[in-house]
One Martini backbone bead per residue (centre of mass of N, CA, C, O) as a GRO file, in nm:
protein
  211
    1PHE     BB    1  -0.952  -0.696   2.077
    2ILE     BB    2  -1.181  -0.718   2.285
    3LYS     BB    3  -1.102  -1.007   2.407
    4TYR     BB    4  -0.807  -0.909   2.502
    5MET     BB    5  -0.940  -0.683   2.701
    6GLY     BB    6  -1.198  -0.813   2.848
    7LEU     BB    7  -1.473  -0.765   2.682
    8SER     BB    8  -1.763  -0.736   2.566
    9VAL     BB    9  -1.898  -0.875   2.262
   10LEU     BB   10  -2.197  -0.801   2.272
   11HIS     BB   11  -2.115  -0.510   2.447
   12PRO     BB   12  -1.951  -0.287   2.306
   13PRO     BB   13  -1.794  -0.034   2.323
   14GLU     BB   14  -1.751   0.308   2.289
   15PHE     BB   15  -1.536   0.487   2.091
   16GLY     BB   16  -1.315   0.749   2.128
   17PHE     BB   17  -1.185   1.047   1.947
   18SER     BB   18  -1.028   1.333   1.955
   19LEU     BB   19  -1.067   1.412   1.655
   20VAL     BB   20  -1.376   1.472   1.659
   21ASP     BB   21  -1.294   1.758   1.830
   22LEU     BB   22  -1.184   1.886   1.573
   23ASN     BB   23  -1.106   2.250   1.520
   24ARG     BB   24  -1.020   2.254   1.185
   25SER     BB   25  -0.942   2.409   0.909
   26SER     BB   26  -0.850   2.428   0.551
   27PRO     BB   27  -0.685   2.655   0.361
   28LYS     BB   28  -0.659   2.483   0.083
   29ILE     BB   29  -1.010   2.473   0.066
   30ALA     BB   30  -1.177   2.718   0.158
   31ALA     BB   31  -1.161   2.893  -0.140
   32GLN     BB   32  -1.275   2.636  -0.319
   33ILE     BB   33  -1.528   2.591  -0.151
   34ASP     BB   34  -1.909   2.548  -0.260
   35ARG     BB   35  -1.951   2.262  -0.164
   36PRO     BB   36  -1.978   1.959  -0.120
   37PHE     BB   37  -1.731   1.688  -0.047
   38ILE     BB   38  -1.498   1.434  -0.177
   39ALA     BB   39  -1.281   1.216  -0.057
   40VAL     BB   40  -0.997   1.110  -0.251
   41VAL     BB   41  -0.799   0.826  -0.230
   42MET     BB   42  -0.534   0.730  -0.460
   43GLY     BB   43  -0.386   0.537  -0.218
   44SER     BB   44  -0.135   0.322  -0.098
   45SER     BB   45   0.138   0.137   0.024
   46TRP     BB   46   0.011  -0.084  -0.151
   47ASP     BB   47  -0.013  -0.213  -0.473
   48SER     BB   48  -0.274  -0.419  -0.409
   49LYS     BB   49  -0.473  -0.208  -0.312
   50ASP     BB   50  -0.503  -0.053  -0.565
   51TRP     BB   51  -0.688   0.114  -0.782
   52MET     BB   52  -0.776   0.197  -1.060
   53PHE     BB   53  -0.740   0.461  -1.268
   54ASP     BB   54  -0.978   0.471  -1.452
   55LYS     BB   55  -1.207   0.441  -1.226
   56TYR     BB   56  -1.142   0.714  -1.089
   57CYS     BB   57  -1.203   0.874  -1.325
   58ARG     BB   58  -1.506   0.768  -1.359
   59LEU     BB   59  -1.580   0.890  -1.072
   60VAL     BB   60  -1.531   1.166  -1.076
   61ASP     BB   61  -1.698   1.225  -1.333
   62LYS     BB   62  -1.969   1.164  -1.185
   63ILE     BB   63  -1.963   1.361  -0.954
   64LEU     BB   64  -1.911   1.634  -1.127
   65SER     BB   65  -2.164   1.626  -1.337
   66SER     BB   66  -2.385   1.703  -1.120
   67GLY     BB   67  -2.281   1.978  -0.960
   68GLU     BB   68  -2.309   1.898  -0.620
   69MET     BB   69  -2.002   1.815  -0.607
   70GLN     BB   70  -1.680   1.780  -0.482
   71VAL     BB   71  -1.333   1.712  -0.531
   72VAL     BB   72  -1.068   1.569  -0.313
   73LEU     BB   73  -0.746   1.488  -0.357
   74LEU     BB   74  -0.545   1.223  -0.208
   75GLY     BB   75  -0.207   1.168  -0.100
   76ASP     BB   76   0.090   1.074  -0.189
   77LYS     BB   77   0.383   1.128  -0.378
   78SER     BB   78   0.338   0.860  -0.551
   79LYS     BB   79   0.038   1.013  -0.698
   80ILE     BB   80   0.095   1.261  -0.843
   81ASP     BB   81   0.077   1.187  -1.143
   82GLN     BB   82  -0.208   1.070  -1.148
   83ALA     BB   83  -0.354   1.332  -1.044
   84GLN     BB   84  -0.269   1.503  -1.286
   85ARG     BB   85  -0.405   1.339  -1.499
   86LEU     BB   86  -0.680   1.364  -1.392
   87GLU     BB   87  -0.693   1.681  -1.385
   88GLU     BB   88  -0.628   1.691  -1.717
   89ASN     BB   89  -0.818   1.493  -1.857
   90GLN     BB   90  -0.648   1.265  -2.057
   91VAL     BB   91  -0.899   1.041  -2.039
   92PHE     BB   92  -1.093   1.277  -2.199
   93PRO     BB   93  -1.055   1.392  -2.498
   94GLU     BB   94  -1.340   1.381  -2.632
   95LYS     BB   95  -1.471   1.641  -2.472
   96ASN     BB   96  -1.285   1.909  -2.496
   97LEU     BB   97  -1.202   2.078  -2.262
   98GLY     BB   98  -1.178   2.358  -2.125
   99SER     BB   99  -0.983   2.497  -1.882
  100SER     BB  100  -1.217   2.591  -1.692
  101ASP     BB  101  -1.357   2.265  -1.701
  102LYS     BB  102  -1.127   2.074  -1.575
  103ASN     BB  103  -1.199   2.108  -1.277
  104ARG     BB  104  -1.499   2.109  -1.169
  105GLY     BB  105  -1.417   2.093  -0.856
  106LEU     BB  106  -1.118   2.003  -0.857
  107ILE     BB  107  -0.886   1.913  -0.582
  108ASN     BB  108  -0.529   1.893  -0.573
  109LEU     BB  109  -0.353   1.728  -0.281
  110VAL     BB  110  -0.130   1.556  -0.373
  111GLY     BB  111   0.147   1.586  -0.170
  112LYS     BB  112   0.001   1.882   0.005
  113THR     BB  113  -0.006   1.737   0.301
  114SER     BB  114  -0.043   1.718   0.635
  115LEU     BB  115  -0.170   1.552   0.863
  116LEU     BB  116  -0.338   1.755   0.981
  117GLU     BB  117  -0.469   1.858   0.720
  118LEU     BB  118  -0.592   1.564   0.644
  119VAL     BB  119  -0.773   1.560   0.868
  120ALA     BB  120  -0.943   1.807   0.836
  121ILE     BB  121  -1.048   1.742   0.556
  122LEU     BB  122  -1.199   1.482   0.630
  123LYS     BB  123  -1.389   1.621   0.830
  124GLU     BB  124  -1.526   1.808   0.601
  125ALA     BB  125  -1.617   1.587   0.467
  126ALA     BB  126  -1.903   1.385   0.348
  127ALA     BB  127  -1.697   1.189   0.213
  128GLY     BB  128  -1.495   0.897   0.159
  129MET     BB  129  -1.248   0.728  -0.072
  130GLY     BB  130  -1.079   0.410  -0.094
  131PRO     BB  131  -0.860   0.215   0.030
  132ASP     BB  132  -0.677   0.050   0.238
  133SER     BB  133  -0.602   0.300   0.485
  134GLY     BB  134  -0.511   0.567   0.673
  135PRO     BB  135  -0.731   0.767   0.581
  136GLY     BB  136  -0.975   0.578   0.658
  137HIS     BB  137  -0.917   0.573   0.969
  138LEU     BB  138  -0.934   0.876   1.010
  139SER     BB  139  -1.237   0.913   0.906
  140GLY     BB  140  -1.339   0.730   1.151
  141ALA     BB  141  -1.229   0.933   1.375
  142VAL     BB  142  -1.406   1.187   1.267
  143GLY     BB  143  -1.688   1.079   1.122
  144THR     BB  144  -1.636   0.987   0.822
  145PRO     BB  145  -1.757   0.844   0.564
  146TYR     BB  146  -1.604   0.525   0.441
  147ILE     BB  147  -1.521   0.405   0.142
  148SER     BB  148  -1.369   0.063   0.146
  149LEU     BB  149  -1.131  -0.105  -0.066
  150PHE     BB  150  -1.110  -0.466  -0.073
  151GLY     BB  151  -0.859  -0.728  -0.111
  152PRO     BB  152  -0.575  -0.836   0.038
  153THR     BB  153  -0.752  -0.772   0.276
  154SER     BB  154  -0.939  -0.761   0.593
  155PRO     BB  155  -1.235  -0.626   0.714
  156LYS     BB  156  -1.262  -0.774   0.976
  157ARG     BB  157  -1.005  -0.648   1.085
  158VAL     BB  158  -0.959  -0.329   0.912
  159ALA     BB  159  -1.213  -0.167   0.928
  160PRO     BB  160  -1.315   0.128   0.959
  161TYR     BB  161  -1.456   0.285   1.206
  162GLY     BB  162  -1.807   0.272   1.139
  163CYS     BB  163  -1.775   0.154   0.827
  164GLN     BB  164  -1.839  -0.145   0.765
  165HIS     BB  165  -2.107  -0.074   0.560
  166LEU     BB  166  -1.884   0.059   0.336
  167VAL     BB  167  -1.784  -0.196   0.226
  168ILE     BB  168  -1.572  -0.346  -0.034
  169GLN     BB  169  -1.573  -0.682  -0.160
  170SER     BB  170  -1.443  -0.902  -0.344
  171ASP     BB  171  -1.521  -1.230  -0.505
  172VAL     BB  172  -1.250  -1.411  -0.452
  173SER     BB  173  -1.044  -1.671  -0.369
  174CYS     BB  174  -0.752  -1.516  -0.291
  175ALA     BB  175  -0.934  -1.349  -0.093
  176PRO     BB  176  -0.717  -1.293   0.146
  177CYS     BB  177  -0.346  -1.260   0.118
  178ASN     BB  178  -0.146  -1.037   0.226
  179LYS     BB  179  -0.005  -0.887  -0.020
  180ARG     BB  180   0.169  -0.633  -0.152
  181ARG     BB  181   0.189  -0.811  -0.414
  182CYS     BB  182   0.063  -0.954  -0.680
  183PRO     BB  183   0.088  -1.320  -0.769
  184GLY     BB  184  -0.009  -1.287  -1.097
  185LEU     BB  185  -0.345  -1.167  -1.115
  186ASP     BB  186  -0.389  -0.855  -1.166
  187LYS     BB  187  -0.555  -0.752  -0.951
  188ILE     BB  188  -0.854  -0.873  -0.928
  189CYS     BB  189  -0.979  -0.776  -0.655
  190MET     BB  190  -0.979  -0.468  -0.766
  191SER     BB  191  -1.083  -0.490  -1.077
  192SER     BB  192  -1.375  -0.606  -0.970
  193ILE     BB  193  -1.431  -0.311  -0.861
  194SER     BB  194  -1.679  -0.107  -0.927
  195VAL     BB  195  -1.819   0.198  -0.978
  196GLY     BB  196  -2.100   0.121  -0.907
  197ALA     BB  197  -2.059   0.040  -0.626
  198VAL     BB  198  -1.947   0.313  -0.518
  199GLU     BB  199  -2.190   0.470  -0.572
  200THR     BB  200  -2.387   0.319  -0.392
  201LYS     BB  201  -2.241   0.374  -0.122
  202LEU     BB  202  -2.215   0.678  -0.140
  203ALA     BB  203  -2.523   0.733  -0.120
  204LYS     BB  204  -2.554   0.608   0.139
  205ALA     BB  205  -2.353   0.804   0.295
  206LEU     BB  206  -2.505   1.065   0.231
  207ASP     BB  207  -2.777   0.992   0.341
  208SER     BB  208  -2.654   0.946   0.640
  209SER     BB  209  -2.568   1.273   0.629
  210ASN     BB  210  -2.776   1.467   0.486
  211ILE     BB  211  -2.681   1.550   0.143
   0.00000   0.00000   0.00000
């Protein structure tokens, strides 16, 4: 894009976004937040970009188990059922958690935010994570580090601004295919992204934010 704009590739300009100066808090989380939180984006508009549900569950469980961070789930209405399942801890029945423990700092706002509320929440987050999606670009625009999971699309072209160093991309020969649905390979590009890899990038993002 810089080439087409006739600007120097060696010394690209710093782009500013008016959203960085947004001074607005979200009442939907204000009363529930008592420590730094991670914004977890549950999916995208492309089925092929979505990470595996069980991996979301394991990641959220690990974040919350430390007791140092909270998690705010974000996403559109198509992800409401998954978010509710995660919130109810149905994938961890062996833990036999009591009702008061199930939330453990988890705030489910999937399908419950306006665009402006989404921006405000992302700006307040210590970091965000999720697939290549609109919220990832909004995170970059408000200056929040975002760990983006790339499969069918190319981070060289569409990584969130300022968060290129936090990209996780699986090393499979068919990626990027730029297809909305996986052509019969069971989303191998996304399934090969491990929870551990996300944890490593998350720690890097939080360290850079001095959290």
